[in-house]
Short mmCIF file of C-alpha atoms and ligand atoms in Angstrom, two decimals:
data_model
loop_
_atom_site.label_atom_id
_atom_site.label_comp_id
_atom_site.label_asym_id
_atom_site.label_seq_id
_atom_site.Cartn_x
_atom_site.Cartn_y
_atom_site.Cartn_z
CA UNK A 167 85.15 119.86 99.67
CA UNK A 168 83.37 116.00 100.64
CA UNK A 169 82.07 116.58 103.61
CA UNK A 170 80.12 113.77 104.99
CA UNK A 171 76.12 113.96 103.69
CA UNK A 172 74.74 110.95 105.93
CA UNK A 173 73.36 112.68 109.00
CA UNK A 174 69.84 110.95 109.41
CA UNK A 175 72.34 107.56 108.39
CA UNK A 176 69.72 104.58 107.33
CA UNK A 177 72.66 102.45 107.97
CA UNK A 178 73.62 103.55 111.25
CA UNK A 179 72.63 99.68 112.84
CA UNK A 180 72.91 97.65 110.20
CA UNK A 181 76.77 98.67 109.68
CA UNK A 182 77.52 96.64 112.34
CA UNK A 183 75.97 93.36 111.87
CA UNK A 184 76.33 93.64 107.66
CA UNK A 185 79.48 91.41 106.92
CA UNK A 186 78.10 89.23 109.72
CA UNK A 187 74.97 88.22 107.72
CA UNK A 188 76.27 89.05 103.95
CA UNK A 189 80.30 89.27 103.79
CA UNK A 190 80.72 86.03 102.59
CA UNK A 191 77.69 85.57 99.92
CA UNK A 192 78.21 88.43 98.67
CA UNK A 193 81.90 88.50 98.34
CA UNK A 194 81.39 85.05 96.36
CA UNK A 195 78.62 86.63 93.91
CA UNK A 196 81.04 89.33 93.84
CA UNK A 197 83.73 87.12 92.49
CA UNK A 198 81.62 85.39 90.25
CA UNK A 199 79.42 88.01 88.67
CA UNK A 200 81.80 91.17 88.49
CA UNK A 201 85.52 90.04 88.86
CA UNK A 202 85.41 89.35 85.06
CA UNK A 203 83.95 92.71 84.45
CA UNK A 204 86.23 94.22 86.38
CA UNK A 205 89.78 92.70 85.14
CA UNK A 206 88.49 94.05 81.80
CA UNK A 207 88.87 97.47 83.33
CA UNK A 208 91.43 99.43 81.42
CA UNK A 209 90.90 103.39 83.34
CA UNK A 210 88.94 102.91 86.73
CA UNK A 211 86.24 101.56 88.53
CA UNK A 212 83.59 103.56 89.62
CA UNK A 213 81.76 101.39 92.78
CA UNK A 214 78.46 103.40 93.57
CA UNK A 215 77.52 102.56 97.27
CA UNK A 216 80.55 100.39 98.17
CA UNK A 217 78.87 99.67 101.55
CA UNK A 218 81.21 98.41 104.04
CA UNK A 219 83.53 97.22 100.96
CA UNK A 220 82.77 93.36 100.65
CA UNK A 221 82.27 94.04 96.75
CA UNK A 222 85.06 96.27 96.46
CA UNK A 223 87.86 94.38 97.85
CA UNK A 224 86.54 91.98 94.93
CA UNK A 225 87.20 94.51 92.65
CA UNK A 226 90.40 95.86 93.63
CA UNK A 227 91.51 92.53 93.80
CA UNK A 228 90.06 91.32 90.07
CA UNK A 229 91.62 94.78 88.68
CA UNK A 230 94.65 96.46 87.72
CA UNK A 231 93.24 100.25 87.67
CA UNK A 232 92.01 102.45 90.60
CA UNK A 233 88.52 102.03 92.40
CA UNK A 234 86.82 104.69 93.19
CA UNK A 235 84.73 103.73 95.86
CA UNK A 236 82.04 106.08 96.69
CA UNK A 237 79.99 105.63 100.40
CA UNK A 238 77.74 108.08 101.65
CA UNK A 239 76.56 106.70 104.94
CA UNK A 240 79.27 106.74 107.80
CA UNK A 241 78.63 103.57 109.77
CA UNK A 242 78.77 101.43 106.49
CA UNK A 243 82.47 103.86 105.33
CA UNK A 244 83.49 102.84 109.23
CA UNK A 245 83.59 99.48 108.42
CA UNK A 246 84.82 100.44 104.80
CA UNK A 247 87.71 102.63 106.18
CA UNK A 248 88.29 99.38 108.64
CA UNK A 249 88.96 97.23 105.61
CA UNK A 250 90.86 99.36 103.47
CA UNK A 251 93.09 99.34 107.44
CA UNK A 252 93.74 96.36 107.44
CA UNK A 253 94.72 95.64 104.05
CA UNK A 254 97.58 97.68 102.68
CA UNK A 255 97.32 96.93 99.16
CA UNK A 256 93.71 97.36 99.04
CA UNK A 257 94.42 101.25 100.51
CA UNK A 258 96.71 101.78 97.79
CA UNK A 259 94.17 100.65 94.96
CA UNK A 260 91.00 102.68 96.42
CA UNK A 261 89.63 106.07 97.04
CA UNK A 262 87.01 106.90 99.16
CA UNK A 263 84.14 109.51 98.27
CA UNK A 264 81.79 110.01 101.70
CA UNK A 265 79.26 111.26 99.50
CA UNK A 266 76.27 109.72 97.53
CA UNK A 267 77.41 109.78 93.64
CA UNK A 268 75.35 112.68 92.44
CA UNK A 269 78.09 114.71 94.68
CA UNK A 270 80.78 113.19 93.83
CA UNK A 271 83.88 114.98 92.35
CA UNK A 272 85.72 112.66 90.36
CA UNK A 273 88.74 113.72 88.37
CA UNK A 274 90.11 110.66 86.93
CA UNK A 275 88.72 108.97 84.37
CA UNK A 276 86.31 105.24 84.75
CA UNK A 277 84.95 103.02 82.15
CA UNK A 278 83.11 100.72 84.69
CA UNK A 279 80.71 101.47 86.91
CA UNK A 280 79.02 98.96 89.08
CA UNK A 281 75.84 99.98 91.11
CA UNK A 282 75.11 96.38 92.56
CA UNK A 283 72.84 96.04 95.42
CA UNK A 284 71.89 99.54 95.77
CA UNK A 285 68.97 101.28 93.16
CA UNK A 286 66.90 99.39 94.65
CA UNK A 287 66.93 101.75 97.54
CA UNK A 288 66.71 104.94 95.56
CA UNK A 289 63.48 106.63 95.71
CA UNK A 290 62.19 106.39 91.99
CA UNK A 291 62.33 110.58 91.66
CA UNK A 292 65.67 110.41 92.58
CA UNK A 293 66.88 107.53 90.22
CA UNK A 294 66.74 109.98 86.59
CA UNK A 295 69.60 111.91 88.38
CA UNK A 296 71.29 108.51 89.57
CA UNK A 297 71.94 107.70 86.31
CA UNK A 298 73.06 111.21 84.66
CA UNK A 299 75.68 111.38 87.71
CA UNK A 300 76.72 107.71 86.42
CA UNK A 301 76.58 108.96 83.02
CA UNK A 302 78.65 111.85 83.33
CA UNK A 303 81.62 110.25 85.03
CA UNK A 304 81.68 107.04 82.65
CA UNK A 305 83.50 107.76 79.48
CA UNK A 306 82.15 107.71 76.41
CA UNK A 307 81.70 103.73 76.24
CA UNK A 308 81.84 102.98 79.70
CA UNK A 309 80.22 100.35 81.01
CA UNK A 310 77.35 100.47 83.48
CA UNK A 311 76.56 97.20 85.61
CA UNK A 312 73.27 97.74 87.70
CA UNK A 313 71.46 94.52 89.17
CA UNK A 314 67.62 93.89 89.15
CA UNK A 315 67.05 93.90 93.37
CA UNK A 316 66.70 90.97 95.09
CA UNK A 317 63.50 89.54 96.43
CA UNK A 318 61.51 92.82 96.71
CA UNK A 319 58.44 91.69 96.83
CA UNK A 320 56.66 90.22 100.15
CA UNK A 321 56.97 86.89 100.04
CA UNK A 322 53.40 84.95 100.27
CA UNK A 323 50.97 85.15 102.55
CA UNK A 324 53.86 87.93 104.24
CA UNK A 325 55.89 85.30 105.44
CA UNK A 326 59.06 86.60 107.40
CA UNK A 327 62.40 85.01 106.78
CA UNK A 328 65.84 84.24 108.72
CA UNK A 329 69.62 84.78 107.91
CA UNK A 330 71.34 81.99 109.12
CA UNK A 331 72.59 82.36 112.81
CA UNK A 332 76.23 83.47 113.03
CA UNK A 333 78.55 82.55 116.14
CA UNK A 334 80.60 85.10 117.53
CA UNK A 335 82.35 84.11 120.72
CA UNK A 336 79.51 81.79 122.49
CA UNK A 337 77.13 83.99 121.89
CA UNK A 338 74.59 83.33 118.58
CA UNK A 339 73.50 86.28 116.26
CA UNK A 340 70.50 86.07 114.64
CA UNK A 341 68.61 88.61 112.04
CA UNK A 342 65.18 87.95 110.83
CA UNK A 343 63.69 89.97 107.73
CA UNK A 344 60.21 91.39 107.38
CA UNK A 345 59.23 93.14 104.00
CA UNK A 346 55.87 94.67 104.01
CA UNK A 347 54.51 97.29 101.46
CA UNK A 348 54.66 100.98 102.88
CA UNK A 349 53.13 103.21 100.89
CA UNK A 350 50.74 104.50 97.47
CA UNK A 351 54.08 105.00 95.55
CA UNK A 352 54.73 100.75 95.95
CA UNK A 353 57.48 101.48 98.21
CA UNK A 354 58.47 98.29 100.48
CA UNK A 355 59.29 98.53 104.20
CA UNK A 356 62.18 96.00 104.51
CA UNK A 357 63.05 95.52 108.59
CA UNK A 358 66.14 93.53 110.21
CA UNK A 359 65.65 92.39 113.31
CA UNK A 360 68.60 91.61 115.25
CA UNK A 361 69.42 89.47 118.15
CA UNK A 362 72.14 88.36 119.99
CA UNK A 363 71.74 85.53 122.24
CA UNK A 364 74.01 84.17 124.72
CA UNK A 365 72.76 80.29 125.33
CA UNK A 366 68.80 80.60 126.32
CA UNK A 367 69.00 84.26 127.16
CA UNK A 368 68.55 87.18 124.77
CA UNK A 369 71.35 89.58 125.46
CA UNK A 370 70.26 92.20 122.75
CA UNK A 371 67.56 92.93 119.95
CA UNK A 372 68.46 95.81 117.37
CA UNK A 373 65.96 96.25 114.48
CA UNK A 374 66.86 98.05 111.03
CA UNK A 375 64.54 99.32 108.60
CA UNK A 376 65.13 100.67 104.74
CA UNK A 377 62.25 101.50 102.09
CA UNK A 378 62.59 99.85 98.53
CA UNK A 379 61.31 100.76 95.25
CA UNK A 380 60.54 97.54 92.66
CA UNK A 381 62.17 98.54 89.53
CA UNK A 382 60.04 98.80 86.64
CA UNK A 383 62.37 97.15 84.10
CA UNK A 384 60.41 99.10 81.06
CA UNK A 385 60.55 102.49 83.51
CA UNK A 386 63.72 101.53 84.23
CA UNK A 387 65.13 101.05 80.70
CA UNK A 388 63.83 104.50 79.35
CA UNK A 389 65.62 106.29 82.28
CA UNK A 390 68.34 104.76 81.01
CA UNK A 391 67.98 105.73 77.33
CA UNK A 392 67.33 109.27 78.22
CA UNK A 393 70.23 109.22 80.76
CA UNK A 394 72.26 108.23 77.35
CA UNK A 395 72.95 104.91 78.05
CA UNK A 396 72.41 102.09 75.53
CA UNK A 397 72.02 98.76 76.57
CA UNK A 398 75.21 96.05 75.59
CA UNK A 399 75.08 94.12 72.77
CA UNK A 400 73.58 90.66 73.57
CA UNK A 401 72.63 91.44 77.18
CA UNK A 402 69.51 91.11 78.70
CA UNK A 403 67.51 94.13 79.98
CA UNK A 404 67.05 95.15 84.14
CA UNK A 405 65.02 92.45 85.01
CA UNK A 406 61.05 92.89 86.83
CA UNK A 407 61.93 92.29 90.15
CA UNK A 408 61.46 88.12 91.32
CA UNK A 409 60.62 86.47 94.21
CA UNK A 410 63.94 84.59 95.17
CA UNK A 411 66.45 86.77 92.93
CA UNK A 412 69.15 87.29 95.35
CA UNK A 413 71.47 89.95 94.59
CA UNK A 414 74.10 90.26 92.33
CA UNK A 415 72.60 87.31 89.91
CA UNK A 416 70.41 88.97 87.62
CA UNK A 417 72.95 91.52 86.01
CA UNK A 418 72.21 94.11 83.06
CA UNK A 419 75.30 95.67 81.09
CA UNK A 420 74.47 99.22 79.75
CA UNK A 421 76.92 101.28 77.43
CA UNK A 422 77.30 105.06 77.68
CA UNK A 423 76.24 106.01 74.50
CA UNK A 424 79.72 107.70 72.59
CA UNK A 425 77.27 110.66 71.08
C1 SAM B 813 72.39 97.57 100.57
S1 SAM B 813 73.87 98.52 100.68
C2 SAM B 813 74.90 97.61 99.56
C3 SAM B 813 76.37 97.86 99.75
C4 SAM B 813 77.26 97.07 98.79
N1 SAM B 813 76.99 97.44 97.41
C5 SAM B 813 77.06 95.59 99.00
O1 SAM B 813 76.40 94.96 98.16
O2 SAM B 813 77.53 95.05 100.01
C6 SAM B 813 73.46 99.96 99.67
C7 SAM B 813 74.52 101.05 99.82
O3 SAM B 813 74.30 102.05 98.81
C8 SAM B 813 74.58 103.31 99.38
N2 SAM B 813 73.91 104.34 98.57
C9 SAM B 813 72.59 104.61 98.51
N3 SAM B 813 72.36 105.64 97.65
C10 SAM B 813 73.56 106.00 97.14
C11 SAM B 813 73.98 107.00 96.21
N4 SAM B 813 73.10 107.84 95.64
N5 SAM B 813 75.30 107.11 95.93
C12 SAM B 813 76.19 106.27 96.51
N6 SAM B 813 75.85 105.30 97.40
C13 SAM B 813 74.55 105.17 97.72
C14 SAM B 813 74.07 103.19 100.80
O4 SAM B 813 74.63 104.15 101.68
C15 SAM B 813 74.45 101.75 101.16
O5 SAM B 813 75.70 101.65 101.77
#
């Protein structure tokens, strides 16, 4: 049995405010960094940490084969669960897993895998058995698509930095991002403020906060290898983490090694 494995949720204010600041960038890098990947899907799609589903309607909708959309924090499946509602073709295409992928029980078979936006916020002990879950529900020449993080790093001098504003009703939202390291391990402190503001007055402040890990792109690479996963012929490698790499745009293609 899936039983829900989110009880200290990370997510449990940003869920709200997420398509707000990131529904429609990220659908659009969705469309134009994994819809091609994803029509070439001829079994399933895997979708590790589908979020509140932005990227996976993109997927359903660029595919002709079942995603398997797995979501282990609750306020991000709410809005998930709200999606796949609303749109009846998209709840015949998807399956839900309220689990993170390491528990996931999958019994039909993927050859994609997409784990955009999200390693990132692994812990870098917990990434080796990341990949082996990936690995062991690919088939044997799946395809893995993993994304170097966006911009991880502080930016200089510690600079913070606003989403733009959003307009719901007459009232403005607002979200302003602080990273800051956090710890010996290089761990980054990543906090969204939020604020809704109704003319002069501030009506409500909500503030967020996730930890990061940089990936290592050689660190990165060998988990990979020993995971059994070769990287695809004439692609680049996981990328260091940039300044300014938003993402979805730096993209590395790994192969599940047939042995
Ligand atoms: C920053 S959100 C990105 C969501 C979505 N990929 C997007 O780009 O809109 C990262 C998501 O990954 C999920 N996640 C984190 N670790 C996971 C794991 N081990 N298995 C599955 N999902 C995971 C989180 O719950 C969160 O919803």
């Amino acid at each position: 049995m899936e039983t829900d494995s989110s009880p200290d949720d990370p997510y449990r204010t940003a869920a709200e405010f997420y398509d707000l600041f990131h529904g429609e960038t990220y659908r659009r890098r969705a469309v134009g960094h994994l819809a091609a990947s994803a029509a070439g899907s001829a079994l399933g799609i895997l979708e590790v940490g589908a979020g509140t589903g932005i990227v996976t309607e993109v997927l359903a909708r660029s595919s002709t084969v079942p995603v398997h959309a797995v979501e282990p924090s609750r306020a991000m499946r709410t809005v998930l669960m709200a999606r796949l509602s609303a749109l009846e073709w998209l709840r015949g295409k998807v399956r839900v897993y309220p689990v993170a992928v390491q528990r996931a029980r999958l019994d039909a078979p993927v050859d994609l895998a997409t784990c955009v936006n999200v390693v990132a916020t692994v812990a870098p002990e917990e990434r080796p058995g990341l990949w082996s879950a990936l690995a062991a529900r690919l088939v044997p020449g799946g395809m893995l698509i993993v994304d170097a993080p966006g911009r991880l790093a502080p930016l200089p001098g510690h600079r913070d930095w606003r989403l733009p504003a959003v307009r719901v009703g007459d009232d403005d939202y607002t979200a302003a991002v602080r990273v800051r390291p956090a710890g010996a391990d290089g761990r980054l402190r990543w906090t969204y403020q939020y604020a809704v503001r109704h003319g002069e007055r501030t009506v409500r402040e909500e503030s967020a906060s996730f930890y990061a890990w940089p990936l290592d792109p050689s660190r990165t690479a060998a988990e990979l290898a020993r995971a059994g996963f070769a990287r695809a012929p004439g692609t680049a490698p996981v990328a260091a983490y940039a300044g300014g790499l938003a993402p979805f745009e730096h993209l590395a293609y790994y192969l599940r090694r047939r042995d």
